[in-house]
Amino acid sequence: MKHYKKRSLALLFCAFALALSAEDISVSNASIRQTPPHAKNTAVFLTLTNHSDKDIALIRAKSSLSTVTELHEHRIENQKMVMAPIPKITIKSHSSTELKSGGLHIMLLDLKESINEDSKADLTLYFDNGASLELNDIPAVQVEHKHH
C-alpha cells in the first residue's frame, strides 16, 4: 500500500508540473493562410509568448487540416530566399516569437481540403518542456506575398 501512495503522489506531481509548464506559453494572433483551389500546402502564423524564466522551444505541431506538419524558416541561400524545415523554434524567456509570412512559420503539407474564408483549423503545439497547447477554430485569412 505504501508503494501505491508514493506512485500516486509521483504521478500527481508530474501532472501538476505539466499543467504549470503549459501556462508558460501563450498564443495570440493565430491564423491560417487561405489557398487557391486544389493547393496542397499552406502556412499557419501566430505569436508565441514565453512567460517563464527559461527558453522554451516549439518542437512539433499537428493539424486537423493536413497529414504532414513541419516547422519552417525562410533564409537566404546563394542570394535567393528559400524556405526550409527546421527542428525547433525557440521562444526566449520572457519574450515573444512571431511566426509570420517570410519568416518562421508552421507549414501544413498534403492538405485534406482547400482553405477558404470559411475554413477553421485545429492545431496542437508540442514544446521541449513536455507541454502541449491545443488551438481550436483558427481562422483562415488572405495573406499578401512579400516581394524582396
C-alpha positions as MATLAB code, in Angstrom:
seq = 'MKHYKKRSLALLFCAFALALSAEDISVSNASIRQTPPHAKNTAVFLTLTNHSDKDIALIRAKSSLSTVTELHEHRIENQKMVMAPIPKITIKSHSSTELKSGGLHIMLLDLKESINEDSKADLTLYFDNGASLELNDIPAVQVEHKHH';
ca = [
       0.000    0.000    0.000;
       2.893    2.344    0.772;
       4.323    1.839   -2.732;
       0.926    2.688   -4.247;
       0.739    6.009   -2.337;
       4.250    7.018   -3.392;
       3.464    6.223   -7.008;
       0.182    8.170   -6.856;
       1.960   11.179   -5.372;
       4.649   10.988   -8.066;
       2.024   10.871  -10.841;
       0.121   13.746   -9.255;
       3.323   15.805   -9.071;
       4.115   15.092  -12.745;
       0.616   16.115  -13.813;
       0.914   19.310  -11.768;
       4.322   20.115  -13.296;
       2.970   19.661  -16.842;
      -0.039   21.824  -16.052;
       2.267   24.582  -14.853;
       4.511   24.307  -17.893;
       1.565   24.700  -20.298;
       0.873   28.112  -18.716;
       4.435   29.197  -19.506;
       3.475   29.713  -23.167;
       0.588   31.708  -24.593;
      -0.520   32.064  -28.206;
      -2.026   35.095  -29.913;
      -2.922   36.239  -33.427;
      -3.221   32.710  -34.837;
      -4.322   32.410  -38.458;
      -4.047   30.028  -41.389;
      -3.341   31.188  -44.935;
      -6.176   30.721  -47.429;
      -5.275   28.707  -50.518;
      -6.332   28.628  -54.148;
      -8.463   25.596  -55.090;
      -6.521   22.313  -55.156;
      -3.440   23.751  -53.386;
      -1.684   21.095  -51.302;
       0.187   23.326  -48.821;
      -0.426   26.329  -46.603;
       1.047   28.004  -43.532;
      -0.006   28.883  -40.000;
       1.063   32.177  -38.453;
       0.887   33.149  -34.781;
       2.765   34.756  -31.907;
       4.199   32.606  -29.105;
       4.917   34.307  -25.770;
       7.130   32.671  -23.147;
       6.221   33.785  -19.610;
       8.841   31.592  -17.912;
      12.421   32.143  -16.756;
      13.770   29.573  -19.255;
      13.901   29.379  -23.047;
      11.268   27.002  -24.444;
      11.272   25.512  -27.941;
       8.350   24.557  -30.151;
       9.437   21.140  -31.431;
       6.391   19.817  -33.286;
       2.875   20.670  -34.410;
      -0.106   18.641  -35.588;
      -3.060   19.956  -37.595;
      -6.556   18.736  -38.393;
      -6.208   20.020  -41.972;
      -3.096   18.186  -43.187;
      -1.336   14.860  -42.997;
       2.109   16.477  -42.528;
       3.021   19.478  -40.377;
       6.523   20.996  -40.291;
       8.291   23.928  -38.631;
       9.880   26.171  -41.309;
      12.032   29.238  -41.792;
      12.896   31.495  -44.704;
      16.606   32.174  -45.217;
      18.950   33.472  -47.879;
      20.959   30.811  -49.743;
      23.017   31.664  -52.829;
      21.406   35.112  -52.896;
      17.909   33.593  -53.031;
      15.202   33.390  -50.398;
      14.445   29.725  -49.661;
      12.063   28.006  -47.285;
      13.411   25.079  -45.270;
      12.250   22.808  -42.424;
      13.884   23.336  -39.019;
      13.896   21.097  -35.915;
      12.612   23.719  -33.461;
      11.577   27.317  -32.907;
      12.983   28.765  -29.692;
      10.996   31.273  -27.661;
      13.406   33.112  -25.359;
      12.447   33.557  -21.701;
      10.102   36.489  -21.037;
       9.777   37.304  -24.742;
       7.696   36.618  -27.839;
       8.455   34.988  -31.184;
       6.302   35.862  -34.176;
       5.623   33.223  -36.810;
       4.825   35.191  -39.967;
       4.910   35.212  -43.745;
       8.504   35.487  -44.931;
       9.915   34.284  -41.594;
       9.387   31.465  -39.131;
       6.085   29.617  -39.659;
       4.291   26.270  -39.433;
       3.770   24.539  -42.785;
       0.762   22.314  -43.407;
       1.614   19.862  -46.189;
      -0.666   17.487  -48.070;
      -3.833   19.390  -47.209;
      -7.029   17.373  -46.905;
      -9.047   20.231  -48.467;
      -8.645   23.745  -49.868;
      -8.562   26.530  -47.275;
     -11.103   29.315  -47.867;
     -12.603   32.144  -45.789;
     -14.946   29.685  -44.019;
     -12.209   27.205  -43.048;
     -11.188   26.720  -39.429;
      -8.147   24.781  -38.228;
      -7.330   22.877  -35.054;
      -3.642   22.792  -34.176;
      -1.693   21.148  -31.359;
       1.700   22.595  -30.464;
       4.320   20.488  -28.663;
       7.180   22.021  -26.665;
      10.525   20.742  -25.386;
       9.431   21.235  -21.748;
       6.811   18.492  -22.189;
       3.883   20.876  -22.521;
       1.398   20.949  -25.372;
      -1.237   23.510  -26.336;
      -4.391   22.862  -28.340;
      -5.687   25.678  -30.507;
      -9.192   25.354  -31.919;
     -11.060   27.157  -34.702;
      -8.070   29.090  -36.063;
      -9.478   31.418  -38.750;
      -8.321   31.434  -42.361;
      -7.070   34.746  -43.756;
      -5.728   36.041  -47.057;
      -2.039   36.836  -46.747;
      -0.255   39.004  -49.262;
       3.084   37.722  -50.555;
       6.031   39.961  -49.701;
       8.386   40.748  -52.560;
      12.076   41.198  -51.796;
];
